[in-house]
Amino acid sequence: MTTGETMMPDAGFRELCEQLVRTATSPLDRAAVQALVEERTILEVAAVRHALIVDSEHGPTAHFEGLSGWQHTLGFDEEQRSFLGLVLSMVGIGLTTVASVQDLDERRLPIILRAILRLAGNDTIAVGTRM
C-alpha cells in the first residue's frame, strides 16, 4: 500500500465508481475513469480521491485537472506512476509517451489497452491472452 492509502468498503467503492463513470462528461473522461476503476489501487488512495473528485449538480465527478499536479507526490511506485500518466494523457493532461506501457504488468496492460479501444470507439477487438 502507498502512503495515504485507505481501503474503502467494497460496496462504497463500487457505488463511487459507478457514479464517476455515470457522470463522466466526455468519452475521454469515461475511458480514463473506467481505467482507474478497473485498476482500483490508485483510486483507493484517499489523496487521489480528494484531488480527483469534485461535487457537481449530478453528484461526485472526476475532475482530472485536479489530479494532474499531484501525480508525483502520491508515493506511487514506477508502475502506478506510468499507469496514471497514461490515464491522464487520455484526457490531454501531461506528456506521457505510449512507450511507458513497457512499465506495466500483465494486470495493468490490458486495462490500458481496453481504455485505448474505448477512446477509439471500438468494441469489437478483444483484449486478452492469445492462444
PDB file of C-alpha atoms in Angstrom:
ATOM      1  CA  MET A   1       0.000   0.000   0.000  1.00  0.00           C
ATOM      2  CA  THR A   2       1.182   3.501  -0.725  1.00  0.00           C
ATOM      3  CA  THR A   3       1.366   6.470   1.595  1.00  0.00           C
ATOM      4  CA  GLY A   4      -2.060   7.885   2.396  1.00  0.00           C
ATOM      5  CA  GLU A   5      -3.883   4.849   1.056  1.00  0.00           C
ATOM      6  CA  THR A   6      -7.085   3.857   2.761  1.00  0.00           C
ATOM      7  CA  MET A   7      -9.270   0.995   1.702  1.00  0.00           C
ATOM      8  CA  MET A   8     -12.908   1.846   1.089  1.00  0.00           C
ATOM      9  CA  PRO A   9     -15.553  -0.757   1.837  1.00  0.00           C
ATOM     10  CA  ASP A  10     -16.292  -2.702  -1.366  1.00  0.00           C
ATOM     11  CA  ALA A  11     -19.914  -1.552  -1.585  1.00  0.00           C
ATOM     12  CA  GLY A  12     -18.953   2.102  -1.134  1.00  0.00           C
ATOM     13  CA  PHE A  13     -16.131   1.805  -3.651  1.00  0.00           C
ATOM     14  CA  ARG A  14     -18.397   0.182  -6.257  1.00  0.00           C
ATOM     15  CA  GLU A  15     -21.027   2.885  -5.754  1.00  0.00           C
ATOM     16  CA  LEU A  16     -18.439   5.644  -6.118  1.00  0.00           C
ATOM     17  CA  CYS A  17     -17.009   4.028  -9.255  1.00  0.00           C
ATOM     18  CA  GLU A  18     -20.441   3.673 -10.861  1.00  0.00           C
ATOM     19  CA  GLN A  19     -21.160   7.320 -10.051  1.00  0.00           C
ATOM     20  CA  LEU A  20     -17.870   8.505 -11.564  1.00  0.00           C
ATOM     21  CA  VAL A  21     -18.483   6.567 -14.784  1.00  0.00           C
ATOM     22  CA  ARG A  22     -22.078   7.832 -14.948  1.00  0.00           C
ATOM     23  CA  THR A  23     -21.067  11.489 -14.505  1.00  0.00           C
ATOM     24  CA  ALA A  24     -18.105  11.429 -16.908  1.00  0.00           C
ATOM     25  CA  THR A  25     -18.616  14.407 -19.190  1.00  0.00           C
ATOM     26  CA  SER A  26     -16.968  13.040 -22.344  1.00  0.00           C
ATOM     27  CA  PRO A  27     -15.893   9.743 -23.897  1.00  0.00           C
ATOM     28  CA  LEU A  28     -12.291  10.646 -22.993  1.00  0.00           C
ATOM     29  CA  ASP A  29     -13.203  11.154 -19.336  1.00  0.00           C
ATOM     30  CA  ARG A  30     -15.283   7.964 -19.325  1.00  0.00           C
ATOM     31  CA  ALA A  31     -12.412   5.864 -20.719  1.00  0.00           C
ATOM     32  CA  ALA A  32      -9.997   7.347 -18.168  1.00  0.00           C
ATOM     33  CA  VAL A  33     -12.404   6.817 -15.257  1.00  0.00           C
ATOM     34  CA  GLN A  34     -13.100   3.240 -16.331  1.00  0.00           C
ATOM     35  CA  ALA A  35      -9.359   2.556 -16.475  1.00  0.00           C
ATOM     36  CA  LEU A  36      -8.884   3.889 -12.928  1.00  0.00           C
ATOM     37  CA  VAL A  37     -11.871   1.873 -11.733  1.00  0.00           C
ATOM     38  CA  GLU A  38     -10.506  -1.331 -13.264  1.00  0.00           C
ATOM     39  CA  GLU A  39      -7.015  -0.717 -11.876  1.00  0.00           C
ATOM     40  CA  ARG A  40      -8.503   0.116  -8.438  1.00  0.00           C
ATOM     41  CA  THR A  41      -5.323   0.557  -6.342  1.00  0.00           C
ATOM     42  CA  ILE A  42      -4.773   4.158  -7.479  1.00  0.00           C
ATOM     43  CA  LEU A  43      -8.381   5.185  -6.901  1.00  0.00           C
ATOM     44  CA  GLU A  44      -8.335   3.623  -3.439  1.00  0.00           C
ATOM     45  CA  VAL A  45      -5.783   6.192  -2.266  1.00  0.00           C
ATOM     46  CA  ALA A  46      -7.624   8.847  -0.258  1.00  0.00           C
ATOM     47  CA  ALA A  47      -5.364  11.632  -1.597  1.00  0.00           C
ATOM     48  CA  VAL A  48      -6.225  10.605  -5.175  1.00  0.00           C
ATOM     49  CA  ARG A  49      -9.944  10.703  -4.450  1.00  0.00           C
ATOM     50  CA  HIS A  50      -9.519  14.074  -2.742  1.00  0.00           C
ATOM     51  CA  ALA A  51      -7.647  15.542  -5.732  1.00  0.00           C
ATOM     52  CA  LEU A  52      -9.747  13.868  -8.439  1.00  0.00           C
ATOM     53  CA  ILE A  53     -13.341  14.012  -7.261  1.00  0.00           C
ATOM     54  CA  VAL A  54     -15.424  17.171  -7.145  1.00  0.00           C
ATOM     55  CA  ASP A  55     -19.083  17.587  -6.307  1.00  0.00           C
ATOM     56  CA  SER A  56     -21.286  18.554  -9.220  1.00  0.00           C
ATOM     57  CA  GLU A  57     -25.012  19.007  -9.551  1.00  0.00           C
ATOM     58  CA  HIS A  58     -25.145  15.335 -10.580  1.00  0.00           C
ATOM     59  CA  GLY A  59     -23.013  14.109  -7.676  1.00  0.00           C
ATOM     60  CA  PRO A  60     -19.312  13.216  -7.436  1.00  0.00           C
ATOM     61  CA  THR A  61     -17.496  13.713 -10.747  1.00  0.00           C
ATOM     62  CA  ALA A  62     -13.916  13.075 -11.857  1.00  0.00           C
ATOM     63  CA  HIS A  63     -12.012  16.299 -12.488  1.00  0.00           C
ATOM     64  CA  PHE A  64      -8.656  15.163 -13.871  1.00  0.00           C
ATOM     65  CA  GLU A  65      -7.095  18.624 -13.851  1.00  0.00           C
ATOM     66  CA  GLY A  66      -7.183  18.493 -10.049  1.00  0.00           C
ATOM     67  CA  LEU A  67      -5.170  15.291 -10.042  1.00  0.00           C
ATOM     68  CA  SER A  68      -2.509  16.316 -12.543  1.00  0.00           C
ATOM     69  CA  GLY A  69      -0.437  18.359 -10.119  1.00  0.00           C
ATOM     70  CA  TRP A  70      -0.389  15.608  -7.510  1.00  0.00           C
ATOM     71  CA  GLN A  71       0.655  12.575  -9.535  1.00  0.00           C
ATOM     72  CA  HIS A  72       4.331  12.727  -8.495  1.00  0.00           C
ATOM     73  CA  THR A  73       3.678  13.395  -4.818  1.00  0.00           C
ATOM     74  CA  LEU A  74       1.400  10.443  -4.001  1.00  0.00           C
ATOM     75  CA  GLY A  75       4.119   7.910  -3.158  1.00  0.00           C
ATOM     76  CA  PHE A  76       3.324   5.614  -6.076  1.00  0.00           C
ATOM     77  CA  ASP A  77       5.768   3.098  -7.474  1.00  0.00           C
ATOM     78  CA  GLU A  78       7.021   3.427 -11.058  1.00  0.00           C
ATOM     79  CA  GLU A  79       4.297   1.211 -12.474  1.00  0.00           C
ATOM     80  CA  GLN A  80       1.494   3.141 -10.779  1.00  0.00           C
ATOM     81  CA  ARG A  81       3.014   6.448 -11.954  1.00  0.00           C
ATOM     82  CA  SER A  82       3.231   5.133 -15.522  1.00  0.00           C
ATOM     83  CA  PHE A  83      -0.350   3.890 -15.420  1.00  0.00           C
ATOM     84  CA  LEU A  84      -1.625   7.185 -14.011  1.00  0.00           C
ATOM     85  CA  GLY A  85       0.411   9.131 -16.569  1.00  0.00           C
ATOM     86  CA  LEU A  86      -1.165   7.127 -19.396  1.00  0.00           C
ATOM     87  CA  VAL A  87      -4.646   7.678 -17.958  1.00  0.00           C
ATOM     88  CA  LEU A  88      -4.057  11.421 -17.640  1.00  0.00           C
ATOM     89  CA  SER A  89      -2.749  11.538 -21.208  1.00  0.00           C
ATOM     90  CA  MET A  90      -6.111  10.112 -22.354  1.00  0.00           C
ATOM     91  CA  VAL A  91      -7.757  13.325 -21.225  1.00  0.00           C
ATOM     92  CA  GLY A  92      -5.000  15.525 -22.665  1.00  0.00           C
ATOM     93  CA  ILE A  93      -3.001  16.108 -19.486  1.00  0.00           C
ATOM     94  CA  GLY A  94       0.762  15.591 -19.355  1.00  0.00           C
ATOM     95  CA  LEU A  95       3.316  14.307 -21.795  1.00  0.00           C
ATOM     96  CA  THR A  96       3.379  10.569 -21.134  1.00  0.00           C
ATOM     97  CA  THR A  97       4.538   8.584 -24.140  1.00  0.00           C
ATOM     98  CA  VAL A  98       2.934   5.332 -25.230  1.00  0.00           C
ATOM     99  CA  ALA A  99       6.326   3.687 -24.640  1.00  0.00           C
ATOM    100  CA  SER A 100       5.588   3.810 -20.907  1.00  0.00           C
ATOM    101  CA  VAL A 101       3.361   0.756 -21.386  1.00  0.00           C
ATOM    102  CA  GLN A 102       6.590  -1.236 -21.031  1.00  0.00           C
ATOM    103  CA  ASP A 103       6.453  -0.384 -17.300  1.00  0.00           C
ATOM    104  CA  LEU A 104       3.045  -2.047 -16.880  1.00  0.00           C
ATOM    105  CA  ASP A 105       2.482  -5.576 -15.609  1.00  0.00           C
ATOM    106  CA  GLU A 106       0.157  -8.214 -17.033  1.00  0.00           C
ATOM    107  CA  ARG A 107      -2.753  -6.870 -14.977  1.00  0.00           C
ATOM    108  CA  ARG A 108      -2.484  -3.189 -15.878  1.00  0.00           C
ATOM    109  CA  LEU A 109      -1.513  -3.514 -19.549  1.00  0.00           C
ATOM    110  CA  PRO A 110      -4.880  -4.991 -20.643  1.00  0.00           C
ATOM    111  CA  ILE A 111      -6.671  -2.233 -18.725  1.00  0.00           C
ATOM    112  CA  ILE A 112      -4.826   0.428 -20.727  1.00  0.00           C
ATOM    113  CA  LEU A 113      -5.396  -1.463 -23.971  1.00  0.00           C
ATOM    114  CA  ARG A 114      -9.154  -1.649 -23.307  1.00  0.00           C
ATOM    115  CA  ALA A 115      -9.146   2.076 -22.478  1.00  0.00           C
ATOM    116  CA  ILE A 116      -7.438   2.857 -25.790  1.00  0.00           C
ATOM    117  CA  LEU A 117     -10.068   0.816 -27.602  1.00  0.00           C
ATOM    118  CA  ARG A 118     -12.800   2.765 -25.785  1.00  0.00           C
ATOM    119  CA  LEU A 119     -11.143   6.011 -26.892  1.00  0.00           C
ATOM    120  CA  ALA A 120     -11.182   4.741 -30.463  1.00  0.00           C
ATOM    121  CA  GLY A 121     -14.850   3.819 -30.149  1.00  0.00           C
ATOM    122  CA  ASN A 122     -14.041   0.189 -30.917  1.00  0.00           C
ATOM    123  CA  ASP A 123     -15.959  -2.528 -29.118  1.00  0.00           C
ATOM    124  CA  THR A 124     -15.091  -5.375 -31.490  1.00  0.00           C
ATOM    125  CA  ILE A 125     -11.424  -6.006 -30.659  1.00  0.00           C
ATOM    126  CA  ALA A 126     -10.941  -8.257 -27.651  1.00  0.00           C
ATOM    127  CA  VAL A 127      -8.019  -7.794 -25.261  1.00  0.00           C
ATOM    128  CA  GLY A 128      -6.858 -10.963 -23.604  1.00  0.00           C
ATOM    129  CA  THR A 129      -4.471 -13.882 -23.785  1.00  0.00           C
ATOM    130  CA  ARG A 130      -3.646 -15.160 -27.242  1.00  0.00           C
ATOM    131  CA  MET A 131      -3.817 -18.873 -27.851  1.00  0.00           C
TER     132      MET A 131
END
